[in-house]
Amino acid sequence: MQGSIADAVARVLECDVVETTALEGGQIGSVHRVGLADGSSVVAKTGETPLEVEAFMLQFLATESELPVPDVYQADADLLVLEHVAGTTDHGPAVARDAADHLARLHGVEAEAVGFERDTLTGPVRQPNPWTDSWIDFYREHRLAHVAELALESGSLSPSLAKRLEILYSGLEDLLSEPAAPALIHGDVWTTNVLSRDGEVTAFLDPATYYAHPEVELAYVDWTGTFGGEFFERYRERRGIEPGFFERRRYVYRLYPLLVHVHLFGGRYPGRLEATLERLGY
């Protein structure tokens, strides 16, 4: 595998490769740091998902925002070659505050509707992104119902849990609110998708980008435990967090990544989904 990656990188970059080192983060493929003969390094990803989608999102973020993301050197369905960015995934309070600054600025990039220029991916799961006027309709149909149907078809979601979700869909207008304007989000901010160094974020990796209510991003950071109170305090200073988010809405937004994990992994996640529905009164 490493030999084939080295050969592929050497071919597309037209340079000599001196070493390859496996990196973490290859749940849906493999990720390697590739050392080049000139002393520089790149990151090469291979996998079964179409990698040009990730490249498109990274290039979009680089063009449309100030979010630090790695440069894309080469992208096709089978190989993605990126800039190697120095950093670790050990994030302290200073990094949490810096991440909040970055995401607050990102959420200032707005669109007239919810959605995106194309469908994207969260891991291997397709994210439909049709332009939609209502965030609540979009979240119901193209996030919750979409993945619930996948999970039900695969047998990882029980019919009883699916029925409880359908009841929640019908009352979603009472649980969520429309954003002042749809905001550009990274979409997959968790510990291993953030690199930091000397108290600052050096890069955000592996996006699942679209225009959304920015609270869905905050809820994901909360659910994954990527950053703690320092992140939310700084974000509140920069953009504000509306009342009711921590008490209720973060749990509504937690349903989407939970459904993705139910679909992909099963295991303990159906129980966590059920507990979240119970917390919401469903």
PDB file of C-alpha atoms in Angstrom, residues 104-197:
ATOM      1  CA  ALA A 104     -17.075  32.980  14.180  1.00  0.00           C
ATOM      2  CA  ARG A 105     -15.466  34.596  11.130  1.00  0.00           C
ATOM      3  CA  LEU A 106     -16.425  31.612   8.964  1.00  0.00           C
ATOM      4  CA  HIS A 107     -20.037  31.909  10.091  1.00  0.00           C
ATOM      5  CA  GLY A 108     -19.970  35.498   8.907  1.00  0.00           C
ATOM      6  CA  VAL A 109     -19.833  34.189   5.319  1.00  0.00           C
ATOM      7  CA  GLU A 110     -23.492  34.074   4.373  1.00  0.00           C
ATOM      8  CA  ALA A 111     -25.776  32.961   1.556  1.00  0.00           C
ATOM      9  CA  GLU A 112     -29.354  33.724   0.555  1.00  0.00           C
ATOM     10  CA  ALA A 113     -30.481  30.123   1.089  1.00  0.00           C
ATOM     11  CA  VAL A 114     -29.538  26.978   2.951  1.00  0.00           C
ATOM     12  CA  GLY A 115     -27.623  24.299   1.048  1.00  0.00           C
ATOM     13  CA  PHE A 116     -24.557  24.278  -1.164  1.00  0.00           C
ATOM     14  CA  GLU A 117     -23.354  24.277  -4.763  1.00  0.00           C
ATOM     15  CA  ARG A 118     -23.195  20.478  -4.777  1.00  0.00           C
ATOM     16  CA  ASP A 119     -23.859  17.484  -2.578  1.00  0.00           C
ATOM     17  CA  THR A 120     -21.054  16.776  -0.144  1.00  0.00           C
ATOM     18  CA  LEU A 121     -20.012  14.008   2.221  1.00  0.00           C
ATOM     19  CA  THR A 122     -19.756  13.474   5.937  1.00  0.00           C
ATOM     20  CA  GLY A 123     -17.372  10.548   6.111  1.00  0.00           C
ATOM     21  CA  PRO A 124     -18.722   8.152   3.465  1.00  0.00           C
ATOM     22  CA  VAL A 125     -22.334   9.371   3.830  1.00  0.00           C
ATOM     23  CA  ARG A 126     -23.747  11.627   1.129  1.00  0.00           C
ATOM     24  CA  GLN A 127     -25.109  14.986   2.284  1.00  0.00           C
ATOM     25  CA  PRO A 128     -27.837  16.273  -0.077  1.00  0.00           C
ATOM     26  CA  ASN A 129     -27.557  20.054  -0.342  1.00  0.00           C
ATOM     27  CA  PRO A 130     -30.367  21.431  -2.521  1.00  0.00           C
ATOM     28  CA  TRP A 131     -30.822  25.170  -2.125  1.00  0.00           C
ATOM     29  CA  THR A 132     -33.714  25.557   0.322  1.00  0.00           C
ATOM     30  CA  ASP A 133     -35.365  28.660   1.749  1.00  0.00           C
ATOM     31  CA  SER A 134     -36.192  27.127   5.137  1.00  0.00           C
ATOM     32  CA  TRP A 135     -33.440  25.825   7.409  1.00  0.00           C
ATOM     33  CA  ILE A 136     -35.976  23.801   9.406  1.00  0.00           C
ATOM     34  CA  ASP A 137     -37.293  22.101   6.258  1.00  0.00           C
ATOM     35  CA  PHE A 138     -33.727  21.435   5.100  1.00  0.00           C
ATOM     36  CA  TYR A 139     -32.654  19.938   8.419  1.00  0.00           C
ATOM     37  CA  ARG A 140     -35.763  17.768   8.590  1.00  0.00           C
ATOM     38  CA  GLU A 141     -35.668  16.442   5.015  1.00  0.00           C
ATOM     39  CA  HIS A 142     -32.020  16.481   3.943  1.00  0.00           C
ATOM     40  CA  ARG A 143     -30.309  15.700   7.219  1.00  0.00           C
ATOM     41  CA  LEU A 144     -32.494  13.798   9.712  1.00  0.00           C
ATOM     42  CA  ALA A 145     -34.940  12.017   7.382  1.00  0.00           C
ATOM     43  CA  HIS A 146     -32.262  11.311   4.773  1.00  0.00           C
ATOM     44  CA  VAL A 147     -29.904   9.490   7.150  1.00  0.00           C
ATOM     45  CA  ALA A 148     -32.733   7.863   9.102  1.00  0.00           C
ATOM     46  CA  GLU A 149     -33.922   6.253   5.856  1.00  0.00           C
ATOM     47  CA  LEU A 150     -30.410   4.974   5.145  1.00  0.00           C
ATOM     48  CA  ALA A 151     -30.107   3.563   8.651  1.00  0.00           C
ATOM     49  CA  LEU A 152     -33.559   1.976   8.503  1.00  0.00           C
ATOM     50  CA  GLU A 153     -32.767   0.328   5.168  1.00  0.00           C
ATOM     51  CA  SER A 154     -29.470  -1.038   6.487  1.00  0.00           C
ATOM     52  CA  GLY A 155     -31.162  -2.430   9.606  1.00  0.00           C
ATOM     53  CA  SER A 156     -29.114  -0.328  12.029  1.00  0.00           C
ATOM     54  CA  LEU A 157     -32.133   1.802  13.002  1.00  0.00           C
ATOM     55  CA  SER A 158     -35.149   0.054  14.470  1.00  0.00           C
ATOM     56  CA  PRO A 159     -38.648   0.817  13.150  1.00  0.00           C
ATOM     57  CA  SER A 160     -39.687   1.976  16.629  1.00  0.00           C
ATOM     58  CA  LEU A 161     -36.904   4.568  16.814  1.00  0.00           C
ATOM     59  CA  ALA A 162     -37.650   5.628  13.245  1.00  0.00           C
ATOM     60  CA  LYS A 163     -41.295   6.231  14.233  1.00  0.00           C
ATOM     61  CA  ARG A 164     -40.237   8.362  17.189  1.00  0.00           C
ATOM     62  CA  LEU A 165     -38.064  10.414  14.868  1.00  0.00           C
ATOM     63  CA  GLU A 166     -41.004  10.946  12.518  1.00  0.00           C
ATOM     64  CA  ILE A 167     -43.029  12.351  15.401  1.00  0.00           C
ATOM     65  CA  LEU A 168     -40.172  14.731  16.199  1.00  0.00           C
ATOM     66  CA  TYR A 169     -40.023  15.860  12.553  1.00  0.00           C
ATOM     67  CA  SER A 170     -43.640  16.991  12.725  1.00  0.00           C
ATOM     68  CA  GLY A 171     -42.854  19.248  15.685  1.00  0.00           C
ATOM     69  CA  LEU A 172     -39.510  20.574  14.504  1.00  0.00           C
ATOM     70  CA  GLU A 173     -40.836  24.132  14.084  1.00  0.00           C
ATOM     71  CA  ASP A 174     -41.398  24.199  17.862  1.00  0.00           C
ATOM     72  CA  LEU A 175     -37.842  23.029  18.565  1.00  0.00           C
ATOM     73  CA  LEU A 176     -35.715  25.086  16.165  1.00  0.00           C
ATOM     74  CA  SER A 177     -35.590  28.577  14.726  1.00  0.00           C
ATOM     75  CA  GLU A 178     -34.546  29.989  11.371  1.00  0.00           C
ATOM     76  CA  PRO A 179     -31.137  31.697  11.200  1.00  0.00           C
ATOM     77  CA  ALA A 180     -30.820  35.413  10.545  1.00  0.00           C
ATOM     78  CA  ALA A 181     -28.926  34.292   7.427  1.00  0.00           C
ATOM     79  CA  PRO A 182     -27.566  30.884   6.362  1.00  0.00           C
ATOM     80  CA  ALA A 183     -23.893  30.691   7.382  1.00  0.00           C
ATOM     81  CA  LEU A 184     -21.015  28.778   5.843  1.00  0.00           C
ATOM     82  CA  ILE A 185     -19.940  25.989   8.192  1.00  0.00           C
ATOM     83  CA  HIS A 186     -17.029  23.567   8.261  1.00  0.00           C
ATOM     84  CA  GLY A 187     -19.407  20.787   9.222  1.00  0.00           C
ATOM     85  CA  ASP A 188     -17.076  18.290  10.923  1.00  0.00           C
ATOM     86  CA  VAL A 189     -15.122  20.102  13.624  1.00  0.00           C
ATOM     87  CA  TRP A 190     -13.848  17.485  16.011  1.00  0.00           C
ATOM     88  CA  THR A 191     -10.516  16.827  17.647  1.00  0.00           C
ATOM     89  CA  THR A 192      -8.677  14.983  14.890  1.00  0.00           C
ATOM     90  CA  ASN A 193      -9.943  17.393  12.217  1.00  0.00           C
ATOM     91  CA  VAL A 194      -8.190  20.333  13.888  1.00  0.00           C
ATOM     92  CA  LEU A 195      -4.433  20.829  13.962  1.00  0.00           C
ATOM     93  CA  SER A 196      -2.841  23.300  16.361  1.00  0.00           C
ATOM     94  CA  ARG A 197       0.558  24.541  17.407  1.00  0.00           C
TER      95      ARG A 197
END
